[in-house]
Amino acid sequence: MGKFSMRNDIELKETSLGGGSYLWDSGVYKTIVDMAYFDQSKGGAHSLNVTLLNEDGKKLKQTIWFTNRKEEVHFVNQKGEKDYLPGYTLANNLSLIITGDDVNEAFESSEKKMVNVYDFNEKKEKPTEKSVATSLLGKQIKVAILKQTVNKRVNDGSGTYVDSAETKDENQIKEFYFADNDLTVVEKAKDAKEPLMMPKWADRNTGITLNRVKEVVASTTSTAAPAGKKLFN
């Protein structure tokens, strides 16, 4: 068993239905995986970085964090049960739908290649060697994309990133589906003949912009507790 392989003691579950710009409107899109490479944060968390290309030629780049800093793919829920991290479920579903194997196989079969990656110091993309998930490239996948408004995160001066009063719109991948029949991984595993989750998600979310803005209270002293830290960095 690889370190990112699925565990026998954790149940596969459906994701929640949930609730020009470079942004995509909320909806379900038929896409091609234009790029997919693995990366790791300084803190130790692993990510799968994907670029999706829709039928209109529009690209969406998304970083899917699929482990925590300890390289674990699960967490313990309030019932004391193990659940997969949401990012692991997404990355794993992408791999399962396209290749039939879990994300660990995509990781182990990845190849070192030069990829254009944004450099924050030079403020531009530059060729960088990354572990490319070649087994995923050029394959079709349907994806549920949510458009949402969130607080901008800013450095408070101590290296901690906190919510600010400024807001921004962003996209978030919510689920992947088989391109030919709209089934989820769980539905496919149960031999479902008709999709249930995808039509429900599309009906509930297509065209909406979810407001996830939190109220930010200005700090009055330098010792005030920060609103939060980056989870993966």
XYZ file of C-alpha atoms in Angstrom:
233
model
C 0.000 0.000 0.000
C 1.354 3.419 -0.962
C 1.218 6.350 1.425
C -1.582 7.988 -0.592
C -3.528 4.754 -1.258
C -7.146 4.347 -0.191
C -7.608 2.786 3.255
C -9.734 -0.278 3.930
C -11.050 1.242 7.156
C -12.375 4.449 5.582
C -15.650 4.503 3.653
C -16.001 6.297 0.326
C -18.687 8.977 0.624
C -20.434 11.421 -1.691
C -19.384 15.049 -1.508
C -21.929 17.590 -0.285
C -24.304 19.153 -2.816
C -23.443 22.489 -1.222
C -25.057 25.333 -1.827
C -14.765 38.315 -19.337
C -13.525 37.321 -16.130
C -11.153 34.404 -15.693
C -13.738 33.010 -13.286
C -16.214 30.331 -14.289
C -19.868 30.661 -13.359
C -21.192 27.993 -11.028
C -22.199 24.899 -12.964
C -21.153 21.512 -14.332
C -18.654 21.563 -17.201
C -17.230 19.014 -19.600
C -13.471 19.514 -19.515
C -10.113 18.097 -20.513
C -7.240 17.818 -18.048
C -4.741 20.189 -19.636
C -2.143 19.864 -16.863
C -1.825 17.994 -13.563
C 1.262 17.956 -11.367
C 2.082 17.121 -7.773
C 3.707 19.519 -5.338
C 4.484 19.794 -1.635
C 4.335 22.785 0.681
C 7.168 23.788 2.984
C 5.005 22.508 5.824
C 4.813 19.029 4.302
C 1.301 18.918 2.787
C 0.898 17.469 -0.701
C -1.171 18.976 -3.502
C -2.384 18.040 -6.958
C -2.368 21.126 -9.165
C -4.757 20.845 -12.096
C -5.527 22.974 -15.119
C -8.889 22.202 -16.735
C -9.908 23.296 -20.219
C -13.635 23.621 -20.981
C -15.425 23.452 -24.322
C -15.206 27.247 -24.710
C -11.418 27.112 -24.444
C -11.434 28.663 -20.979
C -8.871 27.397 -18.462
C -9.299 26.907 -14.730
C -6.296 26.338 -12.469
C -6.861 24.834 -9.041
C -4.652 23.528 -6.249
C -6.160 20.497 -4.503
C -4.512 19.845 -1.128
C -4.962 16.121 -0.544
C -2.872 15.525 2.605
C -2.232 17.397 5.813
C 1.218 18.422 7.037
C 1.798 14.914 8.399
C 1.127 13.499 4.898
C -2.089 11.915 6.180
C -5.040 11.587 3.793
C -7.669 11.411 6.545
C -8.981 13.134 9.651
C -11.052 11.956 12.608
C -14.593 13.338 12.604
C -16.750 14.301 15.592
C -18.007 10.721 15.876
C -14.455 9.475 16.267
C -14.506 7.917 12.805
C -11.891 8.320 10.084
C -12.926 10.309 7.021
C -10.926 11.221 3.950
C -9.848 14.847 3.698
C -12.111 16.653 1.187
C -9.093 17.375 -1.010
C -8.096 13.727 -1.002
C -11.606 12.738 -2.074
C -11.418 15.194 -4.996
C -7.929 14.218 -6.154
C -8.708 10.542 -5.695
C -12.000 10.769 -7.587
C -10.257 12.501 -10.477
C -7.734 9.683 -10.699
C -10.289 6.899 -10.218
C -12.577 8.251 -12.951
C -9.805 8.684 -15.505
C -7.527 5.726 -14.793
C -9.442 3.351 -12.527
C -6.603 3.635 -9.973
C -6.322 5.830 -6.904
C -4.265 9.007 -6.675
C -1.330 7.133 -5.172
C -0.869 5.327 -8.495
C -0.945 8.648 -10.348
C 1.667 9.952 -7.898
C 3.977 6.955 -8.207
C 3.769 6.938 -12.016
C 4.322 10.697 -12.319
C 7.216 11.965 -14.433
C 9.563 14.886 -13.896
C 8.827 17.560 -16.505
C 9.168 21.301 -16.921
C 5.920 23.150 -16.180
C 5.140 26.865 -16.326
C 4.523 27.789 -12.687
C 3.861 31.254 -11.280
C 6.837 32.637 -9.382
C 5.687 35.067 -6.683
C 9.115 36.671 -6.421
C 9.421 37.395 -10.142
C 5.632 37.877 -10.493
C 5.421 35.795 -13.642
C 5.268 32.193 -14.808
C 8.579 30.435 -15.357
C 9.542 26.863 -16.326
C 9.895 24.758 -13.168
C 10.500 21.029 -12.744
C 7.470 19.265 -11.293
C 6.156 15.720 -10.927
C 3.549 15.577 -13.710
C 0.628 13.136 -13.469
C 0.946 12.041 -17.089
C -1.775 9.388 -16.689
C -4.364 12.165 -16.262
C -3.344 14.459 -19.122
C -5.638 14.936 -22.102
C -8.470 12.939 -20.548
C -12.112 14.066 -20.387
C -13.830 14.676 -17.072
C -16.960 16.493 -15.944
C -16.528 18.859 -13.038
C -18.810 20.798 -10.697
C -17.478 24.347 -10.248
C -18.744 26.744 -7.594
C -18.252 30.510 -7.806
C -18.017 32.078 -4.362
C -17.205 35.379 -2.641
C -14.689 35.092 0.214
C -12.475 37.259 2.404
C -9.041 38.051 1.046
C -6.269 36.553 3.156
C -3.427 38.886 4.187
C -0.183 38.519 6.071
C -0.530 40.122 9.515
C 3.212 40.844 9.631
C 4.185 37.784 11.661
C 3.825 35.248 8.869
C 0.284 34.344 9.829
C -2.406 34.758 7.178
C -5.733 36.114 8.399
C -9.051 37.168 6.888
C -9.296 40.807 5.850
C -12.355 42.970 5.260
C -11.614 42.985 1.520
C -13.360 40.360 -0.563
C -12.782 38.515 -3.821
C -14.601 36.061 -6.057
C -13.024 32.677 -6.672
C -13.814 29.253 -8.059
C -13.786 25.986 -6.158
C -13.972 22.474 -7.581
C -16.704 20.593 -5.743
C -16.837 17.227 -7.512
C -15.748 15.211 -10.531
C -18.031 12.997 -12.650
C -17.586 10.418 -15.391
C -17.768 12.287 -18.690
C -19.886 9.654 -20.469
C -22.629 9.026 -17.917
C -22.436 11.805 -15.255
C -22.014 9.268 -12.431
C -19.943 9.921 -9.316
C -17.310 7.437 -8.148
C -19.650 6.185 -5.409
C -22.566 5.801 -7.830
C -20.349 3.894 -10.261
C -19.162 1.608 -7.465
C -22.792 0.857 -6.615
C -23.562 0.015 -10.288
C -26.012 2.910 -10.595
C -27.570 3.215 -14.047
C -28.676 6.847 -13.768
C -26.872 9.781 -12.127
C -28.461 11.250 -9.011
C -25.908 13.584 -7.450
C -24.853 15.571 -10.511
C -28.354 16.690 -11.605
C -29.195 17.646 -8.011
C -25.989 19.652 -7.628
C -26.518 21.405 -10.973
C -30.129 22.252 -10.128
C -29.154 23.694 -6.773
C -26.011 25.604 -7.749
C -25.922 26.530 -11.458
C -25.547 30.296 -11.884
C -25.283 31.175 -8.197
C -22.477 33.013 -6.424
C -22.162 31.703 -2.873
C -21.456 34.361 -0.232
C -18.896 32.986 2.220
C -17.697 36.355 3.533
C -17.000 36.443 7.274
C -17.304 39.544 9.420
C -13.847 40.816 10.328
C -13.351 42.788 13.528
C -10.319 45.077 13.453
C -7.634 44.191 15.958
C -7.108 46.885 18.657
C -3.868 45.535 20.125
C -0.792 43.868 18.727
C -1.401 40.845 20.960
C -4.852 40.086 19.603
C -5.267 36.511 18.419
C -5.121 36.058 14.633
C -8.248 35.030 12.768
C -6.515 31.921 11.476
C -3.519 30.352 9.773
C -2.977 28.774 6.420
C -3.862 25.124 6.746
C -1.226 23.750 4.445
C 1.699 26.182 4.490
